[in-house]
Amino acid sequence: MDFARGICIILVLLVHTEAALELGVGDRPEPFRTFNLLFDPYRMPFLMFLSGVLLQRSLKKNLRDNFVGKFSGIFWPFLIWSMVIYVAEGRFDLITVLKTPISAPSLLWYLWFLFAYYIIMTLADRFRVPTLLMVVVPIVLSQFAPSFLRIDRFCYLLTFFALGHLYTTSSFGRYVTRPVALVALALCLVGSFISAFDHPIKYELLFAWAPIGLILFVTHISRHYAPVAPTRPIEWVGRNSIVFYVCHFPVEILFGRHILDGIGSVHLRYVLTFLAAVAAGVLLQKLRANHRIVAGLFDVKVALGGFRRTALASK
């Protein structure tokens, strides 16, 4: 699933490039906007599904280790990099900072959701709440929940996280035959057409068949997937998705608003801004792999370990 996660992250970078350009010059290239709308119903639900697939591994740990691990690897980078985004957006102030742990007012809300989902689903597992119930109830509640603090979106996406867990703990995948997968693909194409050329359908219960169709199709074809040289870079992006996710938007704002300000073509500016975000992710991951101070920006245990060594060395 690293390849699928890598594709999702690239799609996130593409749509946020559009947002960064709109913030900077008040314009966005329509061909790229249409392309992004084609995938609008799928990016975040599928990312949540992929994260839910990994839940079973976490449930094998004790409650303390599970919580500490998720706080260290998910909530910590959410907090740190939210501050970077606030600075880039020009809204770094005390009120926004204080809101961050509670309401996730940054572009990194996905990580806040993900941390909460791990806690919710871990508790649901401890109290033996049926996973199917955790799939059905949240998406129904999303249609009645308020948009305040993205509560409606939170409920909707929880369904896809739980669906990922259901996929790994049940046998429903075996019933996704080739005819079912082809019907699911057709549903995806219809959903993309509606999203791009009619009206938005993401986070809507009545159109949940579109992202569910994508999940059925991808899980079917993934049985036949074998890595080849052209796909390995995308798999690498997928394995290091958190790095690309947290760092891309400040870079896109910097390039879209300032560095590329003299380029008249919004299409060229879009491409160059996107490539800059990808390059920044690659560079940051290389630094993360080789320097503990950078790795500490993504893992609080690494950061605290570095502080301890520094304190001991100074004695």
Coordinates of C-alpha atoms in Angstrom, one line a residue:
M1 CA 0.0 0.0 0.0
D2 CA 3.0 2.3 0.0
F3 CA 2.4 3.1 -3.6
A4 CA -1.2 4.0 -3.0
R5 CA -0.2 6.2 -0.1
G6 CA 2.5 7.9 -2.2
I7 CA -0.1 8.7 -4.9
C8 CA -2.5 10.2 -2.3
I9 CA 0.3 12.4 -0.9
I10 CA 1.2 13.6 -4.3
L11 CA -2.4 14.5 -5.0
V12 CA -2.5 16.4 -1.7
L13 CA 0.6 18.4 -2.7
L14 CA -1.1 19.1 -6.1
V15 CA -4.3 20.5 -4.6
H16 CA -2.5 22.5 -2.0
T17 CA -0.3 24.0 -4.7
E18 CA -3.5 25.4 -6.1
A19 CA -4.5 26.8 -2.7
A20 CA -1.0 28.4 -2.2
L21 CA -1.2 30.1 -5.6
E22 CA -4.7 31.4 -4.9
L23 CA -3.4 32.8 -1.6
G24 CA -0.5 34.4 -3.3
V25 CA -1.8 35.8 -6.6
G26 CA -5.5 35.3 -6.3
D27 CA -5.5 33.0 -9.4
R28 CA -5.3 29.3 -10.2
P29 CA -4.9 27.5 -13.5
E30 CA -8.2 26.0 -14.5
P31 CA -6.8 22.7 -16.1
F32 CA -5.1 21.9 -12.8
R33 CA -8.2 22.9 -10.8
T34 CA -10.3 20.5 -12.9
F35 CA -7.7 17.7 -12.4
N36 CA -7.7 18.2 -8.6
L37 CA -11.5 18.2 -8.5
L38 CA -11.5 14.8 -10.2
F39 CA -9.8 13.4 -7.1
D40 CA -11.5 15.5 -4.5
P41 CA -13.8 12.8 -3.1
Y42 CA -10.9 10.3 -2.7
R43 CA -7.8 11.8 -1.3
M44 CA -8.5 12.0 2.4
P45 CA -11.0 9.1 2.7
F46 CA -8.4 6.8 1.1
L47 CA -5.6 8.1 3.2
M48 CA -7.7 7.4 6.3
F49 CA -8.5 3.9 5.0
L50 CA -4.8 3.2 4.5
S51 CA -4.0 4.4 8.1
G52 CA -6.8 2.2 9.4
V53 CA -5.2 -0.8 7.7
L54 CA -2.2 -0.3 10.1
L55 CA -4.3 -0.1 13.2
Q56 CA -4.1 -3.9 14.0
R57 CA -0.3 -3.6 14.4
S58 CA -0.8 -0.9 17.1
L59 CA -3.5 -2.9 18.9
K60 CA -0.9 -5.6 19.7
K61 CA 0.9 -3.1 22.0
N62 CA -0.1 -2.3 25.5
L63 CA -2.2 0.9 26.0
R64 CA 0.6 3.0 27.3
D65 CA 3.1 2.2 24.5
N66 CA 0.4 2.6 21.9
F67 CA -0.6 6.1 23.1
V68 CA 3.0 7.3 23.6
G69 CA 4.0 6.0 20.2
K70 CA 1.1 7.8 18.5
F71 CA 1.6 11.0 20.4
S72 CA 5.3 10.9 19.6
G73 CA 5.0 10.1 15.9
I74 CA 1.7 11.8 15.0
F75 CA 0.6 14.5 17.4
W76 CA 4.1 15.9 18.0
P77 CA 4.9 16.6 14.3
F78 CA 1.3 18.0 14.1
L79 CA 2.1 20.6 16.8
I80 CA 5.6 21.5 15.6
W81 CA 4.8 21.9 11.9
S82 CA 1.5 23.7 12.5
M83 CA 3.6 26.5 14.0
V84 CA 5.7 26.6 10.8
I85 CA 2.6 26.8 8.7
Y86 CA 1.2 29.6 10.9
V87 CA 4.4 31.6 10.3
A88 CA 4.2 31.0 6.6
E89 CA 0.5 32.0 6.5
G90 CA 1.2 35.1 8.6
R91 CA -1.1 34.1 11.4
F92 CA 1.2 33.1 14.1
D93 CA -0.3 34.5 17.3
L94 CA -1.1 33.3 20.8
I95 CA -4.8 32.6 20.2
T96 CA -4.1 30.4 17.2
V97 CA -1.3 28.6 19.0
L98 CA -3.4 27.8 22.0
K99 CA -6.2 26.5 19.8
T100 CA -4.0 24.1 18.0
P101 CA -4.0 21.1 20.4
I102 CA -7.8 21.4 20.8
S103 CA -9.3 22.4 17.5
A104 CA -6.6 21.8 14.9
P105 CA -6.9 25.2 13.1
S106 CA -4.1 24.3 10.7
L107 CA -3.8 22.6 7.4
L108 CA -2.5 19.6 9.2
W109 CA -5.9 18.7 10.7
Y110 CA -5.5 15.2 9.1
L111 CA -2.8 14.4 11.7
W112 CA -5.0 15.6 14.6
F113 CA -7.9 13.4 13.3
L114 CA -5.6 10.5 12.9
F115 CA -4.3 10.7 16.4
A116 CA -7.9 10.9 17.7
Y117 CA -8.9 7.9 15.6
Y118 CA -6.2 5.7 17.0
I119 CA -7.4 6.5 20.5
I120 CA -11.1 6.0 19.7
M121 CA -10.5 2.7 17.8
T122 CA -8.1 1.4 20.5
L123 CA -10.8 2.1 23.1
A124 CA -13.4 0.5 20.9
D125 CA -11.3 -2.6 20.6
R126 CA -10.8 -2.7 24.4
F127 CA -14.5 -2.5 25.0
R128 CA -15.3 -4.9 22.2
V129 CA -17.3 -2.5 20.1
P130 CA -18.0 -4.2 16.8
T131 CA -15.8 -2.7 14.0
L132 CA -18.8 -2.7 11.6
L133 CA -20.6 -0.5 14.0
M134 CA -17.7 1.9 14.0
V135 CA -17.9 1.9 10.2
V136 CA -21.6 2.6 9.9
V137 CA -22.4 5.0 12.8
P138 CA -19.9 7.8 12.3
I139 CA -20.8 8.4 8.6
V140 CA -24.5 8.6 9.5
L141 CA -23.7 11.0 12.3
S142 CA -21.7 13.1 9.9
Q143 CA -24.8 14.2 8.1
F144 CA -26.2 15.7 11.4
A145 CA -23.0 16.9 13.0
P146 CA -22.2 20.6 12.9
S147 CA -19.4 21.9 10.7
F148 CA -18.0 23.7 13.7
L149 CA -14.5 22.4 14.4
R150 CA -14.9 20.1 11.4
I151 CA -17.0 17.7 13.5
D152 CA -19.0 16.6 10.5
R153 CA -15.8 15.8 8.6
F154 CA -14.3 14.1 11.6
C155 CA -17.2 11.7 11.8
Y156 CA -17.2 11.1 8.0
L157 CA -13.5 10.2 7.9
L158 CA -13.7 8.0 11.0
T159 CA -15.8 5.6 8.9
F160 CA -13.0 5.1 6.4
F161 CA -10.4 4.6 9.2
A162 CA -12.6 2.0 10.7
L163 CA -13.2 0.5 7.3
G164 CA -9.4 0.0 6.9
H165 CA -9.3 -1.9 10.2
L166 CA -12.3 -4.0 9.1
Y167 CA -10.5 -4.8 5.9
T168 CA -7.5 -6.3 7.8
T169 CA -9.6 -8.1 10.5
S170 CA -12.3 -9.7 8.3
S171 CA -12.5 -11.6 5.1
F172 CA -14.7 -9.2 3.1
G173 CA -11.8 -8.6 0.7
R174 CA -12.2 -12.0 -0.8
Y175 CA -15.6 -11.1 -2.1
V176 CA -14.2 -8.3 -4.2
T177 CA -14.0 -10.2 -7.4
R178 CA -13.0 -8.8 -10.8
P179 CA -16.6 -7.9 -11.8
V180 CA -17.1 -6.2 -8.4
A181 CA -13.9 -4.3 -8.9
L182 CA -14.9 -3.1 -12.4
V183 CA -18.3 -1.9 -11.1
A184 CA -16.4 -0.1 -8.3
L185 CA -14.1 1.5 -10.9
A186 CA -17.1 2.7 -12.9
L187 CA -18.6 4.3 -9.7
C188 CA -15.3 6.1 -9.2
L189 CA -15.4 7.5 -12.7
V190 CA -18.9 8.7 -12.2
G191 CA -18.0 10.3 -8.9
S192 CA -15.0 12.0 -10.4
F193 CA -17.2 13.4 -13.2
I194 CA -19.8 14.8 -10.8
S195 CA -17.1 16.3 -8.6
A196 CA -15.2 18.0 -11.5
F197 CA -18.1 19.1 -13.7
D198 CA -21.2 19.3 -11.5
H199 CA -20.9 19.9 -7.8
P200 CA -18.7 19.0 -4.8
I201 CA -19.4 15.5 -3.3
K202 CA -16.6 15.0 -0.8
Y203 CA -17.6 14.2 2.8
E204 CA -21.2 13.6 1.6
L205 CA -23.0 10.4 2.8
L206 CA -25.1 10.2 -0.4
F207 CA -21.9 10.0 -2.4
A208 CA -19.9 7.8 -0.2
W209 CA -20.2 5.1 -2.8
A210 CA -17.5 6.9 -4.8
P211 CA -14.6 6.6 -2.3
I212 CA -15.8 3.2 -1.2
G213 CA -15.7 2.2 -4.9
L214 CA -12.1 3.3 -5.1
I215 CA -11.2 1.3 -2.0
L216 CA -12.8 -1.8 -3.4
F217 CA -11.0 -1.4 -6.8
V218 CA -7.6 -0.6 -5.3
T219 CA -7.7 -3.4 -2.8
H220 CA -8.6 -5.8 -5.6
I221 CA -5.8 -4.8 -8.0
S222 CA -3.3 -4.6 -5.1
R223 CA -3.3 -8.4 -5.0
H224 CA -1.6 -8.3 -8.4
Y225 CA 0.7 -5.4 -7.7
A226 CA 4.5 -6.0 -7.9
P227 CA 7.0 -3.2 -7.4
V228 CA 9.0 -2.1 -10.5
A229 CA 11.6 0.5 -10.9
P230 CA 9.3 3.4 -11.9
T231 CA 7.0 2.8 -8.9
R232 CA 9.7 2.7 -6.2
P233 CA 10.1 6.5 -5.9
I234 CA 6.4 6.8 -5.3
E235 CA 6.6 4.0 -2.7
W236 CA 9.4 5.9 -1.0
V237 CA 7.2 8.9 -0.8
G238 CA 4.4 6.8 0.7
R239 CA 6.7 5.3 3.4
N240 CA 7.8 8.8 4.3
S241 CA 4.5 10.5 3.7
I242 CA 4.4 12.4 7.0
V243 CA 7.5 14.4 5.9
F244 CA 6.0 15.4 2.6
Y245 CA 2.7 16.1 4.2
V246 CA 3.9 18.5 7.0
C247 CA 6.5 20.5 5.0
H248 CA 5.0 21.1 1.6
F249 CA 2.6 24.0 2.2
P250 CA 5.1 26.5 3.7
V251 CA 7.3 25.8 0.7
E252 CA 4.4 26.2 -1.7
I253 CA 3.5 29.6 -0.1
L254 CA 7.1 30.7 -0.2
F255 CA 7.4 29.9 -3.9
G256 CA 3.9 30.8 -5.0
R257 CA 3.8 34.1 -3.2
H258 CA 7.4 35.3 -3.4
I259 CA 10.2 33.5 -5.2
L260 CA 8.2 32.9 -8.4
D261 CA 6.4 36.2 -8.2
G262 CA 8.0 37.4 -11.4
I263 CA 6.7 34.5 -13.5
G264 CA 3.7 35.7 -15.5
S265 CA 2.4 32.2 -16.5
V266 CA 0.3 30.8 -13.6
H267 CA 0.6 27.4 -15.2
L268 CA 4.4 27.5 -15.1
R269 CA 4.2 28.9 -11.6
Y270 CA 2.0 26.0 -10.5
V271 CA 4.4 23.3 -11.9
L272 CA 7.5 24.9 -10.4
T273 CA 5.8 25.4 -7.0
F274 CA 4.7 21.8 -6.9
L275 CA 8.2 20.6 -7.9
A276 CA 9.7 22.8 -5.2
A277 CA 7.4 21.1 -2.6
V278 CA 8.4 17.7 -3.7
A279 CA 12.1 18.6 -3.6
A280 CA 11.7 20.0 -0.1
G281 CA 10.2 16.8 1.0
V282 CA 13.0 14.7 -0.5
L283 CA 15.6 17.0 1.1
L284 CA 13.9 17.0 4.5
Q285 CA 13.6 13.2 4.6
K286 CA 17.3 12.9 3.8
L287 CA 18.1 15.2 6.6
R288 CA 15.7 13.4 8.9
A289 CA 17.4 10.1 8.2
N290 CA 20.9 11.4 8.9
H291 CA 20.5 14.1 11.6
R292 CA 18.8 13.5 14.9
I293 CA 18.0 17.2 15.3
V294 CA 15.8 17.0 12.2
A295 CA 14.4 13.6 13.2
G296 CA 13.3 15.2 16.5
L297 CA 10.9 17.4 14.6
F298 CA 9.0 14.3 13.7
D299 CA 9.4 12.2 16.9
V300 CA 9.3 13.6 20.4
K301 CA 11.2 10.6 21.8
V302 CA 14.1 11.4 19.4
A303 CA 13.9 15.1 20.4
L304 CA 14.0 14.3 24.2
G305 CA 16.8 11.8 23.7
G306 CA 18.9 14.5 22.0
F307 CA 18.2 16.9 24.9
R308 CA 19.2 14.3 27.4
R309 CA 22.5 13.6 25.7
T310 CA 23.2 17.3 25.4
A311 CA 22.5 17.8 29.2
L312 CA 24.8 14.9 30.1
A313 CA 27.5 16.2 27.9
S314 CA 27.4 19.6 29.5
K315 CA 27.9 18.2 33.0

